[in-house]
Coordinates of C-alpha atoms in Angstrom, one line a residue:
Chain A
M768 CA 9.4 33.8 -5.5
D769 CA 7.3 33.4 -8.5
Y770 CA 8.5 30.1 -9.9
W771 CA 5.1 29.2 -11.0
R772 CA 3.6 32.2 -12.7
W773 CA 3.2 32.1 -16.5
T774 CA 4.4 35.1 -18.5
E775 CA 1.8 37.7 -19.5
S776 CA 0.7 37.8 -23.1
A777 CA -1.3 40.0 -25.4
W778 CA -2.4 39.4 -29.0
K779 CA -4.2 41.4 -31.7
D780 CA -5.5 40.1 -35.1
P781 CA -3.0 41.6 -37.6
D782 CA -5.4 41.1 -40.5
V783 CA -8.1 43.4 -39.1
P784 CA -7.2 47.0 -40.0
D785 CA -10.0 48.7 -38.3
W786 CA -12.8 47.9 -35.8
R787 CA -15.1 50.7 -36.7
G788 CA -18.4 49.6 -38.0
A789 CA -18.3 46.2 -36.2
M790 CA -20.1 45.2 -33.1
V791 CA -17.6 45.4 -30.3
T792 CA -18.2 43.1 -27.3
A793 CA -15.8 42.1 -24.5
G794 CA -15.3 39.7 -21.7
V795 CA -13.1 40.0 -18.6
D796 CA -12.2 37.0 -16.5
I797 CA -10.8 37.9 -13.1
G798 CA -9.2 34.8 -11.7
S799 CA -7.3 34.4 -8.4
T800 CA -3.9 34.6 -10.1
S801 CA -4.5 35.9 -13.6
T802 CA -6.9 38.2 -15.4
Q803 CA -7.8 38.1 -19.0
A804 CA -9.6 40.6 -21.3
V805 CA -10.9 39.6 -24.7
I806 CA -12.4 41.8 -27.4
L807 CA -14.6 40.5 -30.3
L808 CA -15.6 42.2 -33.5
D809 CA -19.0 40.8 -34.7
G810 CA -18.4 37.7 -32.6
K811 CA -14.9 37.1 -34.0
L812 CA -11.7 37.2 -31.9
Y813 CA -9.9 40.5 -32.3
A814 CA -7.6 41.1 -29.4
Y815 CA -6.8 39.8 -25.9
A816 CA -4.5 40.3 -23.0
N817 CA -3.5 37.9 -20.2
M818 CA -2.2 39.6 -17.0
R819 CA -1.5 38.8 -13.4
T820 CA -4.2 39.6 -11.0
G821 CA -3.2 42.4 -8.6
S822 CA -4.4 42.9 -5.1
N823 CA -7.3 45.1 -6.4
S824 CA -9.8 43.3 -8.7
P825 CA -11.3 46.4 -10.4
N826 CA -7.8 47.7 -11.3
S827 CA -6.8 44.3 -12.6
A828 CA -9.8 44.3 -14.9
L829 CA -9.1 47.7 -16.2
E830 CA -5.4 47.0 -16.7
A831 CA -6.1 43.8 -18.7
M832 CA -8.7 45.6 -20.8
N833 CA -6.4 48.5 -21.5
R834 CA -3.6 46.1 -22.5
A835 CA -6.0 44.3 -24.9
M836 CA -7.1 47.6 -26.4
E837 CA -3.5 48.8 -26.8
G838 CA -2.8 49.9 -30.3
T839 CA -6.4 49.4 -31.5
G840 CA -7.7 52.9 -30.8
L841 CA -10.5 51.4 -28.8
T842 CA -11.7 53.0 -25.6
L843 CA -14.0 51.6 -22.9
E844 CA -16.9 53.7 -24.4
D845 CA -16.5 51.7 -27.6
L846 CA -17.3 48.4 -25.9
R847 CA -21.0 47.9 -26.6
F848 CA -21.5 45.1 -24.1
T849 CA -19.0 43.6 -21.6
V850 CA -19.4 40.5 -19.5
G851 CA -17.4 39.9 -16.3
T852 CA -16.6 36.4 -15.1
G853 CA -14.3 34.5 -12.8
Y854 CA -14.1 34.7 -9.0
G855 CA -13.8 38.5 -9.2
R856 CA -16.6 38.9 -11.7
V857 CA -18.7 41.3 -9.6
N858 CA -15.6 43.6 -9.5
V859 CA -15.4 44.5 -13.1
P860 CA -16.5 48.2 -13.0
F861 CA -17.2 48.5 -16.7
A862 CA -19.1 45.2 -17.1
H863 CA -22.8 45.2 -18.1
K864 CA -23.4 41.8 -16.6
S865 CA -21.7 39.1 -14.7
V866 CA -21.9 35.4 -15.7
T867 CA -20.5 32.4 -13.9
E868 CA -17.2 31.1 -15.1
I869 CA -18.5 27.6 -15.8
T870 CA -21.0 29.0 -18.4
C871 CA -18.3 31.2 -19.9
H872 CA -15.6 28.5 -20.0
A873 CA -17.8 26.1 -21.9
R874 CA -18.7 28.8 -24.4
G875 CA -15.1 30.0 -24.8
A876 CA -13.8 26.4 -25.3
N877 CA -16.5 25.9 -28.0
Y878 CA -15.0 28.8 -29.9
L879 CA -11.4 27.9 -29.3
Y880 CA -11.6 24.2 -30.1
G881 CA -14.7 24.0 -32.2
P882 CA -18.2 22.6 -31.8
T883 CA -17.0 19.0 -31.4
V884 CA -15.7 19.7 -27.9
R885 CA -17.8 17.8 -25.3
T886 CA -15.4 17.7 -22.3
I887 CA -13.4 20.5 -21.0
L888 CA -10.8 20.5 -18.2
D889 CA -9.9 23.9 -16.8
M890 CA -7.2 24.1 -14.3
G891 CA -6.5 27.5 -12.9
G892 CA -4.4 28.9 -10.1
Q893 CA -6.8 28.0 -7.4
D894 CA -9.4 25.7 -8.9
C895 CA -10.0 22.8 -11.2
K896 CA -13.2 22.3 -13.2
A897 CA -14.5 19.5 -15.4
I898 CA -17.3 20.7 -17.7
G899 CA -19.5 18.8 -20.2
C900 CA -21.0 20.8 -23.0
D901 CA -23.1 20.4 -26.2
A902 CA -22.3 21.5 -29.7
K903 CA -23.4 25.1 -28.9
G904 CA -21.1 25.3 -25.9
A905 CA -24.0 25.1 -23.4
V906 CA -23.1 23.4 -20.1
T907 CA -24.6 19.9 -19.7
S908 CA -22.6 18.9 -16.5
F909 CA -19.9 20.3 -14.3
M910 CA -17.8 19.5 -11.3
M911 CA -15.5 21.9 -9.6
N912 CA -13.0 21.9 -6.9
D913 CA -11.6 25.1 -5.3
K914 CA -11.5 24.0 -1.7
C915 CA -8.3 22.0 -1.9
A916 CA -5.0 23.1 -3.5
A917 CA -4.2 19.6 -4.8
G918 CA -5.0 19.6 -8.5
T919 CA -4.6 23.3 -8.9
G920 CA -1.8 25.6 -10.1
R921 CA -1.1 26.5 -6.5
G922 CA -0.4 22.9 -5.6
M923 CA 2.1 22.7 -8.4
E924 CA 3.6 26.0 -7.2
V925 CA 4.3 24.5 -3.8
I926 CA 6.2 21.6 -5.2
A927 CA 8.0 23.8 -7.8
N928 CA 9.1 26.1 -5.0
L929 CA 10.3 23.3 -2.9
L930 CA 12.5 22.0 -5.8
A931 CA 13.4 25.5 -7.0
V932 CA 12.2 24.8 -10.5
P933 CA 10.7 27.5 -12.7
V934 CA 7.2 26.6 -13.8
E935 CA 8.0 26.5 -17.5
E936 CA 10.5 23.8 -16.9
I937 CA 8.3 21.4 -14.9
G938 CA 6.8 19.7 -17.9
P939 CA 10.0 19.1 -19.9
L940 CA 12.0 18.1 -16.8
S941 CA 9.3 15.7 -15.6
L942 CA 9.2 14.0 -19.1
S943 CA 13.0 13.8 -19.3
I944 CA 13.4 10.6 -17.3
D945 CA 13.2 7.0 -18.5
G946 CA 10.2 5.2 -17.3
E947 CA 7.6 6.5 -14.8
P948 CA 8.0 6.5 -11.0
E949 CA 5.2 5.6 -8.6
P950 CA 3.0 8.7 -8.1
V951 CA 3.3 10.7 -4.8
S952 CA 0.7 8.9 -2.7
S953 CA -0.6 11.9 -0.7
V954 CA -3.3 14.0 -2.3
C955 CA -2.9 16.8 0.2
V956 CA -0.2 19.2 -1.0
I957 CA 1.2 19.7 2.4
F958 CA 1.6 15.9 2.9
A959 CA 2.9 15.6 -0.7
K960 CA 5.5 18.2 0.1
T961 CA 6.7 16.1 3.1
A962 CA 6.7 13.1 0.9
A963 CA 8.7 14.9 -1.8
T964 CA 11.3 16.0 0.8
G965 CA 11.6 12.3 1.9
L966 CA 12.1 11.2 -1.7
M967 CA 14.8 13.8 -2.3
R968 CA 16.5 12.6 0.9
A969 CA 16.2 9.0 -0.4
G970 CA 18.3 10.1 -3.4
W971 CA 15.6 10.8 -6.0
S972 CA 16.5 13.3 -8.7
K973 CA 14.4 16.5 -9.1
E974 CA 13.2 15.2 -12.4
K975 CA 11.9 12.0 -10.8
V976 CA 10.2 13.8 -8.0
L977 CA 8.5 16.1 -10.5
A978 CA 7.4 13.2 -12.6
A979 CA 5.9 11.5 -9.5
Y980 CA 4.1 14.7 -8.5
C981 CA 2.8 15.4 -12.1
L982 CA 1.5 11.9 -12.3
A983 CA -0.3 12.2 -8.9
M984 CA -1.8 15.4 -10.1
A985 CA -2.9 13.9 -13.4
I986 CA -4.5 10.9 -11.6
R987 CA -6.5 13.3 -9.4
V988 CA -7.6 15.4 -12.3
V989 CA -8.6 12.3 -14.3
R990 CA -10.7 11.2 -11.3
L991 CA -12.5 14.5 -11.3
L992 CA -13.1 14.2 -15.1
E993 CA -14.4 10.7 -14.9
R994 CA -16.8 11.5 -12.1
N995 CA -18.3 14.2 -14.3
G996 CA -18.2 12.1 -17.4
V997 CA -15.7 12.0 -20.3
E998 CA -16.8 12.2 -23.9
E999 CA -14.7 13.2 -26.9
D1000 CA -13.6 15.6 -28.1
F1001 CA -11.6 16.7 -25.1
A1002 CA -9.9 20.0 -24.5
I1003 CA -7.8 21.5 -21.7
T1004 CA -7.8 25.2 -20.8
G1005 CA -6.3 27.3 -18.1
G1006 CA -2.7 27.6 -17.0
I1007 CA -2.1 23.9 -16.7
A1008 CA -2.6 23.4 -20.4
K1009 CA 0.9 24.8 -20.7
N1010 CA 2.4 22.2 -18.4
S1011 CA 3.2 19.3 -20.7
G1012 CA 4.2 17.1 -17.7
V1013 CA 0.6 17.1 -16.5
V1014 CA -1.2 17.3 -19.9
R1015 CA 0.7 14.3 -21.4
R1016 CA 0.0 12.2 -18.3
I1017 CA -3.7 13.1 -18.3
E1018 CA -3.9 12.1 -22.0
R1019 CA -2.2 8.8 -21.3
L1020 CA -4.4 8.0 -18.4
L1021 CA -7.6 8.9 -20.4
G1022 CA -6.3 7.3 -23.6
I1023 CA -7.5 10.5 -25.4
T1024 CA -5.4 13.3 -27.0
A1025 CA -6.5 16.8 -26.1
L1026 CA -7.3 19.2 -28.9
K1027 CA -4.7 21.9 -29.4
T1028 CA -4.9 25.6 -30.1
D1029 CA -2.3 28.2 -30.9
L1030 CA -4.1 30.8 -28.9
D1031 CA -3.6 31.3 -25.2
T1032 CA -5.6 28.6 -23.4
Q1033 CA -6.1 30.9 -20.4
I1034 CA -8.5 33.2 -22.3
A1035 CA -11.4 30.6 -22.5
G1036 CA -13.4 32.3 -19.7
A1037 CA -13.0 35.8 -21.0
L1038 CA -13.6 34.7 -24.6
G1039 CA -16.9 33.0 -23.5
G1040 CA -17.9 36.1 -21.7
A1041 CA -17.4 38.2 -24.8
L1042 CA -19.4 35.7 -26.9
I1043 CA -22.2 35.7 -24.3
A1044 CA -22.0 39.5 -24.4
G1045 CA -22.7 39.4 -28.1
D1046 CA -25.7 37.1 -27.6
L1047 CA -27.1 39.4 -24.9
L1048 CA -26.5 42.5 -27.1
R1049 CA -28.3 40.9 -30.1
K1050 CA -31.2 39.9 -27.8
R1051 CA -31.5 43.4 -26.6
Q1052 CA -31.4 44.9 -30.0
A1053 CA -34.0 42.4 -31.2
S1054 CA -36.3 43.3 -28.4
G1055 CA -35.8 47.0 -29.2
K1056 CA -34.0 47.9 -26.0
G1057 CA -30.6 48.2 -27.8
Chain B
M498 CA -27.7 20.0 -16.4
I499 CA -25.9 17.7 -13.9
A500 CA -24.4 20.1 -11.4
H501 CA -21.9 18.7 -8.9
Y502 CA -21.4 21.0 -5.9
G503 CA -18.7 20.3 -3.4
F504 CA -15.2 19.3 -3.3
E505 CA -12.6 16.6 -3.0
D506 CA -9.7 16.8 -0.6
G507 CA -7.3 14.3 0.9
S508 CA -9.9 13.0 3.2
G509 CA -12.5 12.1 0.6
V510 CA -15.0 13.1 -2.1
F511 CA -17.9 15.3 -1.0
Y512 CA -20.3 16.3 -3.7
I513 CA -24.0 16.9 -3.8
T514 CA -25.3 16.4 -7.3
I515 CA -28.4 18.1 -8.6
D516 CA -29.9 16.9 -11.9
T517 CA -31.6 20.1 -12.8
G518 CA -33.4 18.2 -15.7
K519 CA -35.5 16.6 -12.9
C520 CA -36.2 19.9 -11.1
A521 CA -39.8 21.0 -11.5
R522 CA -41.6 23.9 -9.8
C523 CA -38.9 24.1 -7.1
E524 CA -40.3 27.5 -6.0
D525 CA -43.9 26.3 -5.5
R526 CA -43.0 23.0 -3.9
G527 CA -40.5 24.5 -1.5
C528 CA -38.1 21.7 -2.1
A529 CA -35.0 23.7 -1.1
G530 CA -36.4 24.2 2.4
G531 CA -35.8 20.7 3.6
C532 CA -32.2 21.0 4.5
P533 CA -31.7 21.7 8.2
E534 CA -28.5 23.6 7.3
G535 CA -30.1 25.8 4.6
L536 CA -27.6 24.7 2.0
F537 CA -29.9 25.1 -0.9
A538 CA -30.9 28.2 -2.9
L539 CA -32.9 28.6 -6.0
E540 CA -31.0 30.1 -8.9
P541 CA -32.0 30.9 -12.5
D542 CA -30.7 28.4 -15.0
D543 CA -29.8 29.2 -18.6
E544 CA -33.4 29.7 -19.5
D545 CA -34.0 31.9 -16.4
I546 CA -36.1 29.2 -14.7
P547 CA -35.3 29.0 -11.0
V548 CA -33.8 25.6 -10.1
A549 CA -32.1 24.3 -6.9
G550 CA -28.4 24.7 -6.3
I551 CA -26.1 24.9 -3.4
R552 CA -25.3 28.3 -2.0
E553 CA -21.8 29.4 -3.2
Q554 CA -20.5 30.0 0.4
A555 CA -21.6 26.6 1.5
R556 CA -20.0 24.5 -1.3
N557 CA -16.7 24.1 0.3
A558 CA -18.2 23.2 3.7
L559 CA -20.5 20.3 2.7
K560 CA -18.5 17.7 4.6
A561 CA -19.1 19.6 7.9
A562 CA -22.6 20.9 7.1
C563 CA -24.0 17.5 6.2
A564 CA -22.3 15.7 9.1
A565 CA -25.3 15.8 11.4
C566 CA -27.6 14.2 8.7
K567 CA -25.0 11.4 8.2
P568 CA -24.2 9.7 11.4
L569 CA -21.9 6.7 11.1
E570 CA -24.6 4.5 12.5
R571 CA -28.3 4.5 11.7
R572 CA -28.1 6.8 8.7
P573 CA -31.6 7.3 7.2
A574 CA -32.3 5.8 3.8
L575 CA -33.3 9.2 2.5
L576 CA -31.6 12.4 3.7
P577 CA -33.9 15.4 4.6
C578 CA -32.9 17.2 1.3
Q579 CA -33.8 14.2 -0.8
K580 CA -37.1 13.8 1.1
S581 CA -38.2 17.4 0.5
C582 CA -37.1 17.2 -3.2
G583 CA -39.1 14.1 -3.8
L584 CA -38.1 14.0 -7.5
E585 CA -34.8 12.1 -7.1
A586 CA -32.9 15.1 -8.3
I587 CA -30.5 15.2 -5.4
T588 CA -27.7 12.6 -4.8
H589 CA -24.8 12.6 -2.4
S590 CA -21.3 11.2 -3.2
W591 CA -20.7 10.1 0.4
Chain C
M493 CA 10.4 -4.4 35.6
I494 CA 10.5 -1.4 33.3
A495 CA 8.1 -1.2 30.4
V496 CA 8.6 1.4 27.6
G497 CA 6.0 2.7 25.2
I498 CA 7.2 4.6 22.1
D499 CA 4.9 6.8 20.1
S500 CA 6.5 7.5 16.7
G501 CA 4.6 10.5 15.4
S502 CA 5.2 12.2 12.1
Q503 CA 6.7 15.2 13.8
N504 CA 7.9 14.0 17.3
T505 CA 8.8 10.7 18.8
K506 CA 7.6 10.3 22.4
G507 CA 8.6 7.8 25.0
V508 CA 7.2 6.8 28.4
A509 CA 8.9 4.5 30.9
W510 CA 6.6 2.7 33.3
E511 CA 7.0 0.6 36.4
D512 CA 4.7 -0.5 39.2
G513 CA 1.7 1.6 38.3
R514 CA 3.5 4.8 37.7
V515 CA 5.3 6.8 35.0
L516 CA 9.1 6.9 35.8
A517 CA 10.3 9.0 32.9
R518 CA 9.3 10.7 29.7
A519 CA 11.3 11.8 26.7
I520 CA 10.6 13.5 23.3
R521 CA 12.6 14.4 20.2
P522 CA 11.8 15.3 16.6
T523 CA 11.3 12.3 14.3
A524 CA 12.9 14.2 11.4
F525 CA 12.7 11.4 8.8
E526 CA 14.7 9.1 11.1
T527 CA 11.9 7.0 12.5
N528 CA 14.1 4.2 14.0
G529 CA 16.9 6.5 14.9
A530 CA 14.6 9.0 16.8
A531 CA 12.9 6.1 18.6
A532 CA 16.3 4.6 19.6
A533 CA 17.5 8.0 20.9
V534 CA 14.3 8.4 22.9
Y535 CA 14.7 4.9 24.4
R536 CA 18.4 5.7 25.3
T537 CA 17.4 8.9 27.0
L538 CA 14.8 7.1 29.1
L539 CA 17.3 4.4 30.1
A540 CA 20.0 6.9 30.9
E541 CA 17.6 8.8 33.1
L542 CA 16.7 5.6 34.9
K543 CA 20.2 4.3 34.9
K544 CA 19.1 1.0 33.6
P545 CA 20.6 -1.1 30.8
A546 CA 17.4 -2.2 29.1
A547 CA 13.6 -2.3 29.5
A548 CA 11.7 -5.6 30.0
A549 CA 9.5 -4.8 27.0
V550 CA 9.1 -2.1 24.4
V551 CA 5.9 -1.5 22.5
S552 CA 5.6 1.0 19.7
T553 CA 2.7 2.9 18.3
G554 CA 2.1 5.9 16.0
A555 CA 2.7 6.4 12.3
G556 CA 6.2 5.0 12.4
R557 CA 5.5 2.1 14.7
K558 CA 6.4 -0.6 12.2
S559 CA 9.9 0.9 11.5
I560 CA 11.1 0.6 15.1
E561 CA 13.4 -2.3 15.0
F562 CA 14.0 -2.9 18.7
A563 CA 10.4 -2.9 19.7
D564 CA 9.0 -6.2 21.1
G565 CA 5.5 -5.4 19.8
E566 CA 3.4 -2.7 18.3
I567 CA -0.2 -1.6 18.6
N568 CA -2.2 0.8 16.4
E569 CA -2.9 4.4 17.3
I570 CA -6.5 3.8 18.3
R571 CA -5.6 1.2 20.9
S572 CA -2.8 3.2 22.4
A573 CA -4.8 6.4 22.6
V574 CA -7.8 4.6 24.2
R575 CA -5.6 2.8 26.7
G576 CA -3.6 5.9 27.7
A577 CA -6.6 8.2 27.8
R578 CA -8.7 5.9 29.9
F579 CA -5.8 5.6 32.3
A580 CA -5.3 9.4 32.5
A581 CA -9.1 10.1 32.5
P582 CA -11.0 7.0 33.6
G583 CA -14.4 8.4 32.6
A584 CA -13.3 9.2 29.0
R585 CA -16.1 8.4 26.4
L586 CA -14.9 10.5 23.5
I587 CA -11.2 10.8 22.8
I588 CA -9.9 13.3 20.3
D589 CA -6.3 12.6 19.5
L590 CA -4.8 15.5 17.6
G591 CA -1.3 15.2 16.2
A592 CA 0.7 17.1 13.7
E593 CA -0.5 15.1 10.7
A594 CA -3.5 13.1 12.0
C595 CA -6.7 13.5 13.9
R596 CA -8.6 10.6 15.5
V597 CA -12.0 10.9 17.0
I598 CA -12.8 7.7 19.1
K599 CA -16.1 7.1 20.8
L600 CA -16.2 4.6 23.6
H601 CA -18.9 2.6 25.3
A602 CA -19.2 3.1 29.1
D603 CA -17.0 0.1 29.7
G604 CA -14.2 1.6 27.6
Q605 CA -14.7 -0.6 24.5
V606 CA -14.4 1.2 21.2
D607 CA -17.8 2.0 19.7
S608 CA -16.8 3.8 16.5
Y609 CA -14.1 6.1 15.3
E610 CA -13.2 8.4 12.5
V611 CA -9.7 9.2 11.3
N612 CA -8.2 12.0 9.2
D613 CA -4.6 11.6 8.2
K614 CA -5.2 12.6 4.5
C615 CA -6.0 16.3 4.6
A616 CA -3.8 18.8 6.6
S617 CA -6.7 21.2 7.1
G618 CA -7.9 19.5 10.3
V619 CA -4.6 18.6 11.9
G620 CA -1.8 20.3 13.8
T621 CA 0.2 21.1 10.7
F622 CA -2.5 23.6 9.8
I623 CA -1.9 25.7 12.9
E624 CA 1.9 25.4 12.6
T625 CA 1.8 26.7 9.0
M626 CA -0.5 29.5 9.9
A627 CA 1.7 30.5 12.9
R628 CA 4.6 30.8 10.5
A629 CA 2.5 33.1 8.3
L630 CA 1.6 35.1 11.3
Q631 CA 5.2 35.2 12.3
V632 CA 4.6 33.9 15.8
T633 CA 5.7 30.7 17.5
M634 CA 3.4 27.8 18.1
E635 CA 3.7 28.5 21.9
D636 CA 2.3 32.0 21.3
M637 CA -0.7 30.8 19.3
G638 CA -2.8 29.8 22.4
P639 CA -2.3 32.9 24.5
L640 CA -2.8 35.1 21.5
S641 CA -6.0 33.4 20.6
L642 CA -7.4 33.7 24.1
K643 CA -7.1 37.5 23.9
S644 CA -9.2 37.7 20.7
T645 CA -12.0 40.2 20.9
R646 CA -13.4 40.1 17.5
I647 CA -14.6 37.3 15.1
V648 CA -12.7 37.4 11.9
P649 CA -14.1 35.1 9.2
M650 CA -11.7 32.8 7.4
N651 CA -12.9 31.2 4.2
A652 CA -10.0 29.1 3.1
Q653 CA -9.8 25.6 4.6
C654 CA -6.8 24.2 2.7
V655 CA -3.5 24.9 4.3
V656 CA -2.1 26.3 1.0
F657 CA -5.0 28.7 0.5
A658 CA -5.4 29.6 4.2
E659 CA -1.7 30.7 4.3
S660 CA -2.4 33.4 1.6
E661 CA -5.6 34.4 3.4
V662 CA -3.7 34.9 6.7
V663 CA -1.3 37.1 4.9
S664 CA -4.1 39.2 3.4
L665 CA -5.8 39.4 6.9
I666 CA -2.5 40.8 8.2
H667 CA -2.5 43.4 5.4
Q668 CA -6.1 44.3 6.3
K669 CA -4.7 45.2 9.7
E670 CA -6.6 42.5 11.6
S671 CA -5.0 41.8 14.9
K672 CA -2.8 38.7 15.4
E673 CA -5.0 37.8 18.4
D674 CA -8.2 37.7 16.2
I675 CA -6.4 35.9 13.3
A676 CA -5.1 33.3 15.7
C677 CA -8.6 32.7 17.0
A678 CA -10.0 32.5 13.5
I679 CA -7.3 29.8 12.7
H680 CA -8.3 27.7 15.8
T681 CA -12.0 28.1 15.1
G682 CA -11.5 26.8 11.6
V683 CA -9.6 23.7 12.8
S684 CA -12.2 23.2 15.6
N685 CA -15.1 23.3 13.2
R686 CA -13.5 20.7 11.0
I687 CA -12.8 18.4 14.0
N688 CA -16.3 19.0 15.2
S689 CA -17.7 17.6 11.9
M690 CA -15.9 14.4 12.7
V691 CA -17.3 14.4 16.2
R692 CA -20.8 14.9 14.8
R693 CA -20.3 11.9 12.6
V694 CA -19.5 9.6 15.5
G695 CA -22.1 11.3 17.7
I696 CA -21.2 13.6 20.6
V697 CA -21.3 12.4 24.2
D698 CA -20.0 13.9 27.5
G699 CA -16.6 12.7 28.8
I700 CA -14.5 14.4 26.1
V701 CA -10.7 14.0 26.4
L702 CA -8.3 15.8 24.2
I703 CA -4.8 14.2 23.7
G704 CA -1.8 14.7 21.4
G705 CA 0.8 17.4 21.0
T706 CA -1.5 19.9 19.3
V707 CA -4.0 20.1 22.2
L708 CA -1.4 21.7 24.5
N709 CA -2.5 24.9 22.6
T710 CA -4.9 26.5 25.1
G711 CA -6.5 28.7 22.5
L712 CA -7.3 25.7 20.3
A713 CA -8.7 23.8 23.3
K714 CA -11.0 26.7 24.1
C715 CA -12.2 26.9 20.5
L716 CA -12.8 23.1 20.5
R717 CA -15.0 23.4 23.6
D718 CA -16.9 26.3 22.0
A719 CA -17.4 24.2 18.9
F720 CA -18.6 21.1 20.8
G721 CA -20.6 23.2 23.3
R722 CA -19.3 20.9 26.0
E723 CA -16.5 20.5 28.4
A724 CA -13.4 18.8 27.1
V725 CA -10.5 17.8 29.4
V726 CA -6.9 18.1 28.5
P727 CA -5.0 15.6 30.7
E728 CA -1.5 16.5 32.1
K729 CA 1.3 15.8 29.6
A730 CA -1.3 15.2 26.9
Q731 CA 1.3 14.7 24.2
Y732 CA 2.5 11.5 26.0
I733 CA -0.8 9.8 26.4
S734 CA -0.4 7.4 23.4
A735 CA 3.1 6.6 24.5
L736 CA 1.7 5.9 27.9
G737 CA -0.9 3.6 26.4
A738 CA 1.8 1.7 24.6
A739 CA 3.8 1.4 27.8
L740 CA 0.8 -0.1 29.5
Y741 CA 0.7 -2.8 26.8
A742 CA 4.4 -3.2 27.2
A743 CA 3.9 -3.9 30.9
E744 CA 1.4 -6.6 30.1
L745 CA 3.8 -8.0 27.5
A746 CA 6.5 -8.2 30.1
G747 CA 4.2 -10.1 32.4
G748 CA 3.9 -7.4 34.9
K749 CA 0.7 -5.9 36.1
G750 CA -0.1 -2.8 34.2

């Protein structure tokens, strides 16, 4: 059951009639659960798609890119430079280069939220990253956790499955109760699941159990952020940015409001990849290898 | 760059931190060779200068890999990796 | 004078009745969120088997030891494990107590005093629950895991350590047509390596004794021996050793000679 998966999305800038004549660069971010493709025209966001990752990384990359190119008339041959990133980054058959996701995320967040961003939290399906960056979107510090499911989308999935709550409803439900319960004390998702079962037996409502788990998750994420260093402005990317139950609690614990964007927060990595693709292409052209 | 490699799980926080700003001539000095478990590898940073990092496959196994260097009793003041680095670029969270 | 030890584990509650230097009866039942109820039921089963109205003293141990209302005393898991293991295997120097939700590695001096110990009850990757969850993913019973693992002929690498991620990895290994035998062995090897890192921290010595419900798994025991590179003994009825330790304390409490 896919209680936790976010819906797929695609977007194209309606104000750009034609891409011909512009420098077309792209980024593809193959994550463990979702894959994003982003296309830029002269370094400006033009189109993107956010899809589920299938069992085959190269196919997932191609499908996401085809979806992003849909209705634009673009073909793979038109992409002047493509960067692959994410855990499946070496499996993007049409990429010219692969770049680590930390580097891409910082750069993408710099574009999405502007040059004032200094701290980025990225929570994906199977990992959680805290990234510090400068005004150009270059990484100054990072801390990552992909060993343990607590503090990742998957951890939330386990609890959502247990309570049979669709992922979109976790946030609103967890914020619908008066006051805040004690957080679930176990970090480990498996032990937290046992604890949640115990709480339900003790008569807690689903909403209250969700609140206790969202709070536990927020506490853990804030610990990761604080260990890496927190400096404003602060932005949250990845699937978890869509879970208000965790985001609101992180903001409260940090005493900082995260910057908002209307764009899909999951595209940060692919967007950064496409921006870096542009840099690399310009570098090549300048050195005459273009 | 302050690079934290490792993980946190229910049992604790296990990160090796490398301050790549302190790294200097890693390649010539052979600093990465000091780890008995071979955890370190030189990787190009943003300016394509090779600096020390933790091998990707080893990052989620630091707790186990470092166990022999960190006995509960009589732990040395400087770990072998810190000794071979010599520039105080390497710290451990546990 | 009957002394009873009750080990209230996260998964099972075990009881041992003791008198005059020997075990008279054993009983076990799932704890199932009813700590006191399960302990009371185990106690009743023991008494029914012995046809006795009550024990002279009851001592509790284990995760739920403080919730057992009828106990005359309680001791922590380290003390009960040491007492029981030293009784079952007098030369024990390194005790590894592996339960469903906890792993304890206890190093002893030659005289049986505790030297140092390391406990993990916070991460499921190094405890019995890990194997149980993976067995479900493999669609085999816990009892099958050991024999399957012993028939493994090929090393299959498993990268994920977290129960949640390892579950998906096992499913994908099945899809890759890896054999259940080899996957079972990979699961046990992973747990063994994580336990071995605790052993390395306290420092390895000979005289290794494995206790707790999880070590009844013969495949795991073999992988643990391989990881340690040393012999490791599994005493008879290894899941009752901590309850036995508690019973020995109960006998002392009752004034009898343990």
